[in-house]
Amino acid sequence: MNTNMRKYQGTGIGEAVAFGKLRLFRRPDPKAEYLHIADTEGEKARFRQAKALALGQLQELGEHALQEAGRDSAAVFEAHQMILLDAEFDQSVVHAIDSRSANAEYAVRLTAEVFAAKFAAMNDPYMKARAADVWDVSLRLIRILSGTDSRPMPAGEKVILCADDFTPSEAASLNRENVLAFVTARGSAGSHTAILARSRNIPAVIGVGDEFLRNAGEGDEAVVDGSTGEVFINPHGEILKKLTDKQLTLTRKASLLRELKGRENVTLDGKKIDIYANIGSVRDVKDALANDAGGIGLFRSEFLYLERSDYPSEEEQFAAYRKVLEDMAGKKVIIRTLDIGADKQADYFRLKKEDNPALGLRAIRLCLLRPELFRIQLRALYRASVYGNLGILFPMITAVWELEKILAVCGQVKEELRQQEIPFSHQVELGIMIETPAAALISEKLAPLADFFSVGTNDLTQYTLACDRQNPDVAQFADPHHEAVLRLIEISAESARRHGIRIGICGELGADTSLTGTFLRMGIDELSVSPDSILKVRRTVRGIDLRE
Ligand code: PEP
Ligand code: MG
């Protein structure tokens, strides 16, 4: 083990310093090639152990899903447990190990192929779809067997998790209860992985470079400074002392900020604004409330679609939306419709590989081209609307006809519910994301059709400055303070004002306190930020005098 101190630099997330041991996340390789195994008894024992572990994981995931999204969602994991407990499945794996002297990974793969083919050949569409479950559960087993567990979430001692990058669905499984911090070799500050880190309040450093992974050892002592983007392996001496002091200062600062709880978001000259929270799951509501969020300004509903093997049903979505609305107890909750595509992918959508995914079939485009997908989500949203104060937000708008089409679909969904005598609120507000230059430039035409605007500065920066938000090599060109980006926000705010609708900012720039004054002067009504940025923005608002 190399005990020399090493330092790496990336983009920091979060005002915190974390000390801990490194854990390297290896992405699973589910190929499960054949290996000749002499000790077949040992191999069978290995299979049984993996099975027990998989059952434990599924149990845990089921409980989690039940809390988060209700019975339907938990049922998926129950079905997976049933497959594992199926005697035929078990016998088939054992038989493959015995008869071929095969390794357990290969035996599981072989069994999965046979079982999945059987299901796929059935006529009943429900049974047909079970083939995907067989694969899902078998891959889980193979990953456990090959020591490449699919979940980056480590069990046991809390660690600093490192990887080349995390997909958004991998990052979604991380939380403060299991990781102290994370470090990625690649990725950029505007990526969804970074955004998740922010909303989960996990300190992180993104894009430290591949050399870090070559030099980092499992179990190495390390420090991650989210405020500067520095990562130290084996820190000692002066540096260690400095970082320990800094951790103490930042913890004190955080507790000072908490003194702002319960205070108003009001400028020195009396202008009140709303500070809302961005969330990615039902579980994030807790953090939003703990930090005094006035509402939810952006619930990225696509995270309900990630980390799973099939579409969430209307019931599951309804349960999740209802829970957020109930937990927020009448405060505004803005739920954004599915924004999948680009970096947020789920295999079961079977999206074609695109040369320029950020410019491709994502977000509202996908919903408009797959009306059934859209209809199910809208039904779930309208049904949940009676449990609170709902706003529905549509992402990636570029043209008036898109919004007209959306409004028509919403009308049809409401009519359908009316006919089925299913209650829904008539106060649901419909808003659009301003996250393309096109939307900002035609905001004057979009405003009469919308109840509110929400500016997505992450994509607005990407599309205005032609900088892929996933690509760290162009990070220095992706300046969200660029006057073109600010001008587009101003144009949108002017349109909103002229048409008497509200405008908020829900992109990461909303939490940039060096711009809070600028935004308020433009007439921005609401800033929606990660839960742990709420009090920081409140403090800034309370120090601004708009008469100056
Ligand atoms: C944005 O683009 O600024 C935004 C809020 O949406 P997302 O980051 O999820 O693309
Ligand atoms: Mg966006």
Coordinates of C-alpha atoms and ligand atoms in Angstrom, one line a residue, residues 190 192 195 278 298 300 302 336 339 344 362 433 435 455-460 469 506-508, ligand 1:
G190 CA -23.9 20.0 -14.3
H192 CA -27.4 14.7 -13.0
I195 CA -27.2 17.4 -9.0
N278 CA -35.5 20.6 -5.8
L298 CA -38.9 20.8 -9.0
R300 CA -37.6 15.4 -11.1
E302 CA -37.8 10.7 -13.9
R336 CA -42.0 17.8 -13.6
D339 CA -37.4 14.0 -18.5
K344 CA -30.8 9.6 -17.9
R362 CA -35.6 13.3 -24.6
M433 CA -39.4 24.8 -18.3
E435 CA -34.3 25.6 -20.7
V455 CA -36.0 28.4 -15.8
G456 CA -33.7 25.4 -16.1
T457 CA -30.3 27.1 -16.2
N458 CA -28.4 23.8 -16.5
D459 CA -29.8 23.0 -19.9
L460 CA -30.2 26.7 -20.8
R469 CA -23.1 19.4 -19.7
C506 CA -34.9 25.7 -10.7
G507 CA -31.5 25.1 -12.4
E508 CA -28.4 25.1 -10.2
Ligands
PEP1 C1 -32.1 22.4 -15.8 O1 -31.9 22.0 -17.0 O2 -31.6 23.4 -15.3 C2 -33.0 21.6 -15.0 C3 -33.4 22.1 -13.8 O3 -33.3 20.4 -15.4 P1 -32.3 19.1 -15.3 O4 -31.1 19.6 -14.6 O5 -33.0 18.0 -14.6 O6 -32.1 18.8 -16.8

